[in-house]
PDB file of C-alpha atoms in Angstrom:
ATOM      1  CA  UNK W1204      -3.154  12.391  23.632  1.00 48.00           C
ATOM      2  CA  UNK W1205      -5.478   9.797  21.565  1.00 44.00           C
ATOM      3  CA  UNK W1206      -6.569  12.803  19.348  1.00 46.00           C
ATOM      4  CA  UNK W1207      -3.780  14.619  19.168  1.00 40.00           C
ATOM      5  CA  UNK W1208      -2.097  11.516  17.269  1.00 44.00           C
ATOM      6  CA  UNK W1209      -5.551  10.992  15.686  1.00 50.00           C
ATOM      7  CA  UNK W1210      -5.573  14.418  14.447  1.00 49.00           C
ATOM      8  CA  UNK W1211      -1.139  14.674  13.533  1.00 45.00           C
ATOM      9  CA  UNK W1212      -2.285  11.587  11.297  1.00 50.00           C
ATOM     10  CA  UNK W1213      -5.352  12.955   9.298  1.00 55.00           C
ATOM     11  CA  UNK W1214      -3.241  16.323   8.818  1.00 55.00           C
ATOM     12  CA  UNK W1215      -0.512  14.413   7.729  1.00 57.00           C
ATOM     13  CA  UNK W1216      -2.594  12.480   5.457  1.00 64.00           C
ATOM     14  CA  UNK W1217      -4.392  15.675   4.052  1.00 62.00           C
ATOM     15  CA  UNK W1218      -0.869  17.210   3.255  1.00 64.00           C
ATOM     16  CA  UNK W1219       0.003  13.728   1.214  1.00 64.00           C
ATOM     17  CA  UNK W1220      -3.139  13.934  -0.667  1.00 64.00           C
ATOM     18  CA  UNK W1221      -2.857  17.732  -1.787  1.00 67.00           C
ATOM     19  CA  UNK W1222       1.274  17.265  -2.542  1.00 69.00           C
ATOM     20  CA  UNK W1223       1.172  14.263  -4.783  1.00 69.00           C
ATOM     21  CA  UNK W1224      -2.542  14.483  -6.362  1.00 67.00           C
ATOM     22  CA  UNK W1225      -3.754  17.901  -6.043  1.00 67.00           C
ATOM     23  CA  UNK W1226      -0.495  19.183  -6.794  1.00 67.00           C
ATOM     24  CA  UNK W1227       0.041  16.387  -9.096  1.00 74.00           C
ATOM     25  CA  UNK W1228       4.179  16.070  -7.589  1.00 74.00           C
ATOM     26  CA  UNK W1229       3.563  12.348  -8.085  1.00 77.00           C
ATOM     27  CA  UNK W1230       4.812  12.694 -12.019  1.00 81.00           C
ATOM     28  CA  UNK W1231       8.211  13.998 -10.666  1.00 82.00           C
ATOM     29  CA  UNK W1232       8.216  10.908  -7.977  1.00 83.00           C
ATOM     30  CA  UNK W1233       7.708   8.482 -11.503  1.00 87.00           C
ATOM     31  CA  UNK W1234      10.376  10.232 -13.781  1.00 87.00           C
ATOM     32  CA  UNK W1235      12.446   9.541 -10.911  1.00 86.00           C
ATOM     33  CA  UNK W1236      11.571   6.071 -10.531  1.00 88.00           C
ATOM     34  CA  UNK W1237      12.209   5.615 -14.503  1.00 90.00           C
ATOM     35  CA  UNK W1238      15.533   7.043 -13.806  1.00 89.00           C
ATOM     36  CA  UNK W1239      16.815   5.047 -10.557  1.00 89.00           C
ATOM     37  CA  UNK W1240      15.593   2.366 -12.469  1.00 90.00           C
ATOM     38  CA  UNK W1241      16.991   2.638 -16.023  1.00 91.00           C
ATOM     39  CA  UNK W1242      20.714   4.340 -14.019  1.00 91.00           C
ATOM     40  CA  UNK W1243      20.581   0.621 -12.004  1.00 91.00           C
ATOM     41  CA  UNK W1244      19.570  -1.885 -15.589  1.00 92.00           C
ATOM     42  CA  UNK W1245      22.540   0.272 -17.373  1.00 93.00           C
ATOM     43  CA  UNK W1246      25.293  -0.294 -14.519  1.00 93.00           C
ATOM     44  CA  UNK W1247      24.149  -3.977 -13.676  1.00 91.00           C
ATOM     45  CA  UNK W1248      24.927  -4.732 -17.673  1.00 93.00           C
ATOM     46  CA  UNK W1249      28.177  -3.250 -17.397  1.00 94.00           C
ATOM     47  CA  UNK W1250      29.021  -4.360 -13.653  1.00 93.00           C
ATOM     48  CA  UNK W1251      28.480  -7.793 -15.049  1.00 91.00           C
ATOM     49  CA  UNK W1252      30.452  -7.526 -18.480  1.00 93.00           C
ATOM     50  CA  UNK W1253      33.073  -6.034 -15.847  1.00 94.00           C
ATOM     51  CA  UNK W1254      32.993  -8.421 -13.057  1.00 92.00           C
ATOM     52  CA  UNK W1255      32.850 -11.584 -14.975  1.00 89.00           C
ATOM     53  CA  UNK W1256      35.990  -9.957 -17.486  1.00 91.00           C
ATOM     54  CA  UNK W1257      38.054  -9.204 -14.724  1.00 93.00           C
ATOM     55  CA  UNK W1258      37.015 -12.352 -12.643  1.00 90.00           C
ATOM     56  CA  UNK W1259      38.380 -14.802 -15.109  1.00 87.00           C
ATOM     57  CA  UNK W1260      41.497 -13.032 -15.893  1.00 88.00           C
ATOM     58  CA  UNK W1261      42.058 -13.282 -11.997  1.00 88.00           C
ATOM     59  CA  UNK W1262      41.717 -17.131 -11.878  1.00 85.00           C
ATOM     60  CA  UNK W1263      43.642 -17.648 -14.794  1.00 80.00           C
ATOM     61  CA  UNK W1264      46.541 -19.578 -15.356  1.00 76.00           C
ATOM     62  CA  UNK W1265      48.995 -19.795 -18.205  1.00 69.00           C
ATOM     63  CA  UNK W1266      52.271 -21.745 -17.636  1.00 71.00           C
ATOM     64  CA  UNK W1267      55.303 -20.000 -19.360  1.00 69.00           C
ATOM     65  CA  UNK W1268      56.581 -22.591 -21.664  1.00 70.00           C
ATOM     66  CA  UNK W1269      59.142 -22.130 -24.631  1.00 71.00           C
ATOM     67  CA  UNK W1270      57.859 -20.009 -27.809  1.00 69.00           C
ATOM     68  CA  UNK W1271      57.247 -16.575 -28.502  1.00 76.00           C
ATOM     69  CA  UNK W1272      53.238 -17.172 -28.574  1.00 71.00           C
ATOM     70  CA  UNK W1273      53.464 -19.043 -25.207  1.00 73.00           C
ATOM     71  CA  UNK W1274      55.585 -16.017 -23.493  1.00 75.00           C
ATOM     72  CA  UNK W1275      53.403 -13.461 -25.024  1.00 78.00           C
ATOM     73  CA  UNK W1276      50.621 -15.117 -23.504  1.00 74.00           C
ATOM     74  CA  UNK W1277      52.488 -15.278 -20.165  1.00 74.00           C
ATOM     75  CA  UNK W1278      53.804 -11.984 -19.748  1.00 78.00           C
ATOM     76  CA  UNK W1279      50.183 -10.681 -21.523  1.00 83.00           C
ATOM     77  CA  UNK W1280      47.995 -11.997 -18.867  1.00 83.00           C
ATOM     78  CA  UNK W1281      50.326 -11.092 -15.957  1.00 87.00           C
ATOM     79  CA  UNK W1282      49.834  -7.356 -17.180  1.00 89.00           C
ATOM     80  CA  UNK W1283      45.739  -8.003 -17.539  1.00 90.00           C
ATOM     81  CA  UNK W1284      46.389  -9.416 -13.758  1.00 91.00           C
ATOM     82  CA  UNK W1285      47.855  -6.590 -12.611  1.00 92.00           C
ATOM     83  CA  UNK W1286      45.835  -3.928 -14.367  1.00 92.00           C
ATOM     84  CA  UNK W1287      42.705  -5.869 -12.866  1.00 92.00           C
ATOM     85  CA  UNK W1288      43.838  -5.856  -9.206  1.00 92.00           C
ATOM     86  CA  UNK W1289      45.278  -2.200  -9.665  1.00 94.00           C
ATOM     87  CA  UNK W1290      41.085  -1.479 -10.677  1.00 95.00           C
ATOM     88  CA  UNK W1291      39.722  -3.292  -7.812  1.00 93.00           C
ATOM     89  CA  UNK W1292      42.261  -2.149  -5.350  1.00 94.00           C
ATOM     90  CA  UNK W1293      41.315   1.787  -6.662  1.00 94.00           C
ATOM     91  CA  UNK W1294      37.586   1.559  -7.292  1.00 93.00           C
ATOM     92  CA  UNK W1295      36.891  -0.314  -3.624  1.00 91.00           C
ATOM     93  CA  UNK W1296      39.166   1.799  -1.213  1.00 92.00           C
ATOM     94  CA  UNK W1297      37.483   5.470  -2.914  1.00 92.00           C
ATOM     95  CA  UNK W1298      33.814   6.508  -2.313  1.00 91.00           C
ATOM     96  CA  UNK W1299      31.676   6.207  -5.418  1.00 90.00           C
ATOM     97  CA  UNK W1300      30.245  10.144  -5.119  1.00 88.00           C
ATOM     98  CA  UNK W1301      34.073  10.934  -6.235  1.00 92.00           C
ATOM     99  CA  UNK W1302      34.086   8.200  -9.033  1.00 92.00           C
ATOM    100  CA  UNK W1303      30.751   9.787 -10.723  1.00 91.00           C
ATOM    101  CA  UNK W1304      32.103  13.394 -10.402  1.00 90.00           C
ATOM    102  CA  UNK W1305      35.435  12.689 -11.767  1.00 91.00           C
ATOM    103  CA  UNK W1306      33.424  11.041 -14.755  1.00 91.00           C
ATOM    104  CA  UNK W1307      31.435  14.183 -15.306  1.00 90.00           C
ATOM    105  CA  UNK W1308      33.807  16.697 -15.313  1.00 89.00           C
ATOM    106  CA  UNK W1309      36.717  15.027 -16.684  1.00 89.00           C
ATOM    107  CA  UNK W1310      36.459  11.693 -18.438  1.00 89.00           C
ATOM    108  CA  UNK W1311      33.027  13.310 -20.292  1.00 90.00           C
ATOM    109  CA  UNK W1312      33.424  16.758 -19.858  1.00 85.00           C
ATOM    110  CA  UNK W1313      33.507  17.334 -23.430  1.00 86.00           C
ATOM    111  CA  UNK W1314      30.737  14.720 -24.031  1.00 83.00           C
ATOM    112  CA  UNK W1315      27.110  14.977 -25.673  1.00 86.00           C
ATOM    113  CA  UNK W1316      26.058  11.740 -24.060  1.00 87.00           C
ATOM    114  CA  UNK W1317      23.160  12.074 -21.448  1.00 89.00           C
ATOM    115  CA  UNK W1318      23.512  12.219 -18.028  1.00 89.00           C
ATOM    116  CA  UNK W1319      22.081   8.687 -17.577  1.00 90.00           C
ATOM    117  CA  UNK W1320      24.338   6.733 -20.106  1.00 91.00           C
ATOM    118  CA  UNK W1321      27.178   8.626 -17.980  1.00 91.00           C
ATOM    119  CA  UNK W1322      26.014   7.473 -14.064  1.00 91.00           C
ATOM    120  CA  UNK W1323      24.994   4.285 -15.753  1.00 92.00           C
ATOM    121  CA  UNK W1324      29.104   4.073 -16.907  1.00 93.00           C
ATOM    122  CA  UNK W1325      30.519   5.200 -13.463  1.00 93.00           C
ATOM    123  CA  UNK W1326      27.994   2.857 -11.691  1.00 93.00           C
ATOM    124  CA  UNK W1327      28.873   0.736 -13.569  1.00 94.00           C
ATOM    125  CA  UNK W1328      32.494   0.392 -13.525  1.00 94.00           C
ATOM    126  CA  UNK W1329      32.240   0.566  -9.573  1.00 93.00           C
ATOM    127  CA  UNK W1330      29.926  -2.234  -9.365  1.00 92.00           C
ATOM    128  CA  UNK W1331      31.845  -3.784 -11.647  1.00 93.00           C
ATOM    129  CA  UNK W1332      34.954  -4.237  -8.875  1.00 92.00           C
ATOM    130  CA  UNK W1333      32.394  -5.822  -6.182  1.00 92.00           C
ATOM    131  CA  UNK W1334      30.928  -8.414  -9.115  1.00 91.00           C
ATOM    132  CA  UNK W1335      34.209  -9.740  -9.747  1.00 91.00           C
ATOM    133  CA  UNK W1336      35.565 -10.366  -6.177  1.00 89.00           C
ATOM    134  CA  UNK W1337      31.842 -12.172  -5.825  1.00 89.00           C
ATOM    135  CA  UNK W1338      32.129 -13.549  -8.990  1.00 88.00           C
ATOM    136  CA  UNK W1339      35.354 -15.011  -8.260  1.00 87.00           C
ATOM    137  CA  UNK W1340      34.865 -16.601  -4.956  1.00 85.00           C
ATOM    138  CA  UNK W1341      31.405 -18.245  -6.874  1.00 84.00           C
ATOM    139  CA  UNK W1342      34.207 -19.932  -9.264  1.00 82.00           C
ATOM    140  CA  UNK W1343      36.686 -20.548  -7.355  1.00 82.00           C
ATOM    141  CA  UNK W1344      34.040 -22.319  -4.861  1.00 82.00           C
ATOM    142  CA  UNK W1345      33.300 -25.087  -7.451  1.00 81.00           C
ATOM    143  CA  UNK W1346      35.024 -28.098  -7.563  1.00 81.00           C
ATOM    144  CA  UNK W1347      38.421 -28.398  -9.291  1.00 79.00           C
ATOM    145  CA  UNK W1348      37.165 -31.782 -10.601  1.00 80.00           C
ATOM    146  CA  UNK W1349      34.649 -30.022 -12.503  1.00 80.00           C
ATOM    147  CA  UNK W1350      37.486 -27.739 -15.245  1.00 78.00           C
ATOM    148  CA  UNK W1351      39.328 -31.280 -15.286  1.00 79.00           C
ATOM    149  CA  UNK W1352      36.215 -33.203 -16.335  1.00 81.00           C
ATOM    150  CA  UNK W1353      35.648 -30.538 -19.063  1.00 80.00           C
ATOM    151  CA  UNK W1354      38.975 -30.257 -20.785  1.00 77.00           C
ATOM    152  CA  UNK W1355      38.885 -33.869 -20.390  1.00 81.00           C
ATOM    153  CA  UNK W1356      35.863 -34.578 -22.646  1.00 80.00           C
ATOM    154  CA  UNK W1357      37.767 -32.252 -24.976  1.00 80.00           C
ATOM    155  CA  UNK W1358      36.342 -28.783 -24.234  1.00 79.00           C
ATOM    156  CA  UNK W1359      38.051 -26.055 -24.082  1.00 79.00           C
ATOM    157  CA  UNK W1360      38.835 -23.340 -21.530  1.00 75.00           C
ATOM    158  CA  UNK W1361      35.876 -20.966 -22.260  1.00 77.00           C
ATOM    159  CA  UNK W1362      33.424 -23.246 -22.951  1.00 83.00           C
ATOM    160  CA  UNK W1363      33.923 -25.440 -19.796  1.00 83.00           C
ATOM    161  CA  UNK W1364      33.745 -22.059 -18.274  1.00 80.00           C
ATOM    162  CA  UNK W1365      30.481 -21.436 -20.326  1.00 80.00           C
ATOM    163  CA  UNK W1366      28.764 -24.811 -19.823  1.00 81.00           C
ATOM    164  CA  UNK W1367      30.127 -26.353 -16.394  1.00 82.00           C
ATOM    165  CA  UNK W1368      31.339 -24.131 -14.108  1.00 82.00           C
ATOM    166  CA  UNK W1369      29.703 -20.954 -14.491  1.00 80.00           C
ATOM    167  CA  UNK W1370      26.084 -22.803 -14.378  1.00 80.00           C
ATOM    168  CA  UNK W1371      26.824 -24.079 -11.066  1.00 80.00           C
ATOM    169  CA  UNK W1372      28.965 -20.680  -9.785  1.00 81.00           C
ATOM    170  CA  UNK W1373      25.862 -18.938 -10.427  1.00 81.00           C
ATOM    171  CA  UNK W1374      23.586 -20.761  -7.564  1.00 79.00           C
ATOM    172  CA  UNK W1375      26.008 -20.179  -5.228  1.00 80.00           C
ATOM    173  CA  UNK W1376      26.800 -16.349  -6.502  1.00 82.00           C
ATOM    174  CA  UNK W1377      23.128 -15.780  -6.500  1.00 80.00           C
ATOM    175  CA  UNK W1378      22.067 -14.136  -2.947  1.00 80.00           C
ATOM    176  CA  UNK W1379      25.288 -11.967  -3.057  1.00 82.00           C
ATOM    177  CA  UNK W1380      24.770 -10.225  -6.455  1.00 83.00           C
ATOM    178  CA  UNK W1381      20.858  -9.902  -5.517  1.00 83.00           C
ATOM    179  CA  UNK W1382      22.609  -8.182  -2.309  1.00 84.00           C
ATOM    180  CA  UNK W1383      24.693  -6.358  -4.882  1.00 85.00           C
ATOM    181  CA  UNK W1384      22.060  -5.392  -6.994  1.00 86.00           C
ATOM    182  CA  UNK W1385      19.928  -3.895  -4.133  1.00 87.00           C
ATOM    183  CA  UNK W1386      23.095  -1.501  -3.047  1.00 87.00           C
ATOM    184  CA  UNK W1387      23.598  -0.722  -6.650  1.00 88.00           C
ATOM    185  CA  UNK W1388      19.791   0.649  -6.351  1.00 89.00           C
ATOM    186  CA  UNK W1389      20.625   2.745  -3.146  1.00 86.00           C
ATOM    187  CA  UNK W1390      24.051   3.592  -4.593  1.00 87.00           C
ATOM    188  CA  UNK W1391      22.077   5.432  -7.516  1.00 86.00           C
ATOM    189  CA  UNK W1392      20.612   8.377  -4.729  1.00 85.00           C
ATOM    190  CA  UNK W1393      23.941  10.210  -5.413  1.00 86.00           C
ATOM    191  CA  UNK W1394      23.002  10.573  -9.504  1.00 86.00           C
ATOM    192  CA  UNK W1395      22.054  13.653  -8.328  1.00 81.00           C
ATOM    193  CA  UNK W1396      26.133  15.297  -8.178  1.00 79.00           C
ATOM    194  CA  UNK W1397      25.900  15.488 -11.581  1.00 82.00           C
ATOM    195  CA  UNK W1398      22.145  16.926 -11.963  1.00 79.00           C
ATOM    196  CA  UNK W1399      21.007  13.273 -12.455  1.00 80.00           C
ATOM    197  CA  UNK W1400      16.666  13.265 -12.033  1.00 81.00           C
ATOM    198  CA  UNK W1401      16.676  10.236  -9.659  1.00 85.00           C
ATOM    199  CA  UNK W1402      14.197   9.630  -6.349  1.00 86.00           C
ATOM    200  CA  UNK W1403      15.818  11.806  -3.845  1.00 87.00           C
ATOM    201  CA  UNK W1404      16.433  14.615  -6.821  1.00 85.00           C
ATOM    202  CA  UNK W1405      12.974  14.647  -7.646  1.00 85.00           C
ATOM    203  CA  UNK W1406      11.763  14.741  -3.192  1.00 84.00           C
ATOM    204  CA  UNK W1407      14.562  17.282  -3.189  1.00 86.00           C
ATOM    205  CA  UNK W1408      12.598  19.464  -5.812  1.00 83.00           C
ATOM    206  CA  UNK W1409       8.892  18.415  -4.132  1.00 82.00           C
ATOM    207  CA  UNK W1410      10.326  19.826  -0.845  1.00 83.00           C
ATOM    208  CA  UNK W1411      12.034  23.184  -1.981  1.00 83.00           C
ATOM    209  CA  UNK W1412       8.710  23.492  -3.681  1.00 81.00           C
ATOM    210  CA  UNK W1413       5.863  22.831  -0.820  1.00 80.00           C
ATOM    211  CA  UNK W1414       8.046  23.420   2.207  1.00 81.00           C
ATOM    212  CA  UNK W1415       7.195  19.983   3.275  1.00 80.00           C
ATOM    213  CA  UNK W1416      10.231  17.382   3.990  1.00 78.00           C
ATOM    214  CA  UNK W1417       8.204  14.578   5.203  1.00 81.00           C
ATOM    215  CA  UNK W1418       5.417  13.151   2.383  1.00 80.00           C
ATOM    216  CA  UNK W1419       8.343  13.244  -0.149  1.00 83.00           C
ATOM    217  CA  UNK W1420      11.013  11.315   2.125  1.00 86.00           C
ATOM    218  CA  UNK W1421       7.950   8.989   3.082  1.00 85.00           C
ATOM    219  CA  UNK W1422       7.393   8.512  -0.695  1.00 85.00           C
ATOM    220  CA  UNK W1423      10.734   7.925  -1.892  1.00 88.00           C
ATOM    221  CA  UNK W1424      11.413   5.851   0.825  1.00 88.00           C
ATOM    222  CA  UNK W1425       8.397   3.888  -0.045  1.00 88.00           C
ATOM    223  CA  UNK W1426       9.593   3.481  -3.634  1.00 88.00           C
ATOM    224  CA  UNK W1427      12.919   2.222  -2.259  1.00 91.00           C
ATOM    225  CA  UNK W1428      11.280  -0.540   0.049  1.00 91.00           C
ATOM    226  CA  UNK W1429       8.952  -1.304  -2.578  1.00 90.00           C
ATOM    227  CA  UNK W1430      11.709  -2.309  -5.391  1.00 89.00           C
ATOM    228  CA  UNK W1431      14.120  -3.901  -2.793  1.00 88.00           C
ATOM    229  CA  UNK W1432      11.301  -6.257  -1.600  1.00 89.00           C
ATOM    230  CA  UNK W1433      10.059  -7.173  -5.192  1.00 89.00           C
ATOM    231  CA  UNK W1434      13.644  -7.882  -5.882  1.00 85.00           C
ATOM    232  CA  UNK W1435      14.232 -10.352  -2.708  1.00 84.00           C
ATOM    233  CA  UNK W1436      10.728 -12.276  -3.407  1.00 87.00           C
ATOM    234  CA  UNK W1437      11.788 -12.631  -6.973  1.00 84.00           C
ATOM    235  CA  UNK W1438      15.458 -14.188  -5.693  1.00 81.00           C
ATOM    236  CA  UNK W1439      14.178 -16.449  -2.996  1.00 80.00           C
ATOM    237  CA  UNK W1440      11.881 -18.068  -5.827  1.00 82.00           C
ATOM    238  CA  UNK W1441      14.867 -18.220  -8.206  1.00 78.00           C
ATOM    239  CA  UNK W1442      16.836 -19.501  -5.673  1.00 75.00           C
ATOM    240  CA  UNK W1443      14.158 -22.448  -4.428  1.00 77.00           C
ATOM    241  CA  UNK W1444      13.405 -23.558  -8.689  1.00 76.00           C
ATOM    242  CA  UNK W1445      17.712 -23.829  -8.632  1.00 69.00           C
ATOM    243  CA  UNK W1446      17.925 -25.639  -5.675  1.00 69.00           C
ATOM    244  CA  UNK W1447      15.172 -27.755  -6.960  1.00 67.00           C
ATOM    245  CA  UNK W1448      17.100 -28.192 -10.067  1.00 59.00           C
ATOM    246  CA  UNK W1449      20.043 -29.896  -8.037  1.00 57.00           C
TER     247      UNK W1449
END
């Protein structure tokens, strides 16, 4: 039994060696990578333009007072309240494989722009629904005392939004967008619907090419781990220097 596991192992091991360096595979593994990775930095910018948007129109609050700019104000930001919620509500209760083909064949079917900028847009705008709810709860966490103490040295909305209570929402929003980050990563595996060159495309090609599923799961798999874990280290340390920081 010893050698037969000795001997599955070294076979296995051989097989690695002649996919990714004989058969030099390991340049489709890295385009991959570049693209899982530049998909993920294009829909964490716009996930966080989104989520932070739509956040603060949820959580805020105009009184209707007399005056056409006052009403317009009022009735403006109950529409931007509604439209917001109707977005969450849609992009969180449908599967994001639908959300990336409906942007390929439909919103950008008559688009030049690359396949990346597109995932990156459809990512983006699904992430986008998550950040907010997080980003919202971060806010809506801090003290009320906080705003008050803002507008009362004469700030105004946004920038006691800017300087005081985003600061401190962000400490406490940290280990969930990491978290949200991560999934985004995972989320990207599906790039391939729309003939996106991501990880699992470019196993998928390794392993219609050598007849071999295993090395090229192992190694994407690998990849995976590898960026989730250099991720988490490089959160707990952010998170210790802003805890010192308190």
């Amino acid at each position: 039994m010893e050698d037969f596991f000795i001997n599955l192992v070294g076979q296995q091991t051989v097989d690695f060696y002649k996919i990714f360096f004989e058969n030099r595979y390991y340049t489709a593994i890295w385009q991959g990578l570049q693209w899982t990775l530049g998909l993920t930095a294009i829909a964490l910018i716009i996930g966080l333009i989104i989520g932070v948007l739509v956040a603060l129109i949820q959580i805020t609050e105009v009184r209707r007072r007399k005056g056409i700019l006052n009403t317009i104000a009022f009735y403006t930001l109950r529409v931007l309240k509604w439209i917001s919620s109707l977005y969450i509500y849609i992009i969180r209760g449908t599967p994001s494989a639908l959300q990336i083909v409906l942007m390929w064949t439909v919103v950008f079917a008559t688009s030049s722009l690359p396949r990346i900028i597109i995932g990156g847009i459809a990512f983006g705008i699904n992430s986008g629904a998550y950040m907010a709810e997080l980003i919202r709860a971060g806010i809506q966490g801090i003290d009320k005392g906080q705003t008050e103490a803002g507008r009362s040295l004469g700030l105004s909305y946004v920038l006691t939004m800017r300087y005081i209570i985003l600061p401190q929402a962000f400490k406490q929003m940290l280990p969930a967008l990491v978290s949200e980050f991560i999934c985004l990563i995972k989320e990207t595996a599906i790039i391939g619907f729309i003939g996106g060159l991501d990880l699992m495309k470019a196993q998928s090609i390794i392993q219609s090419r050598t007849y071999n599923a295993l090395q090229p799961l192992l190694m994407v798999g690998l990849c995976y781990l590898i960026i989730t874990s250099v991720l988490t280290f490089f959160m707990k340390r952010l998170e210790k220097k802003l805890n010192k920081s308190r």
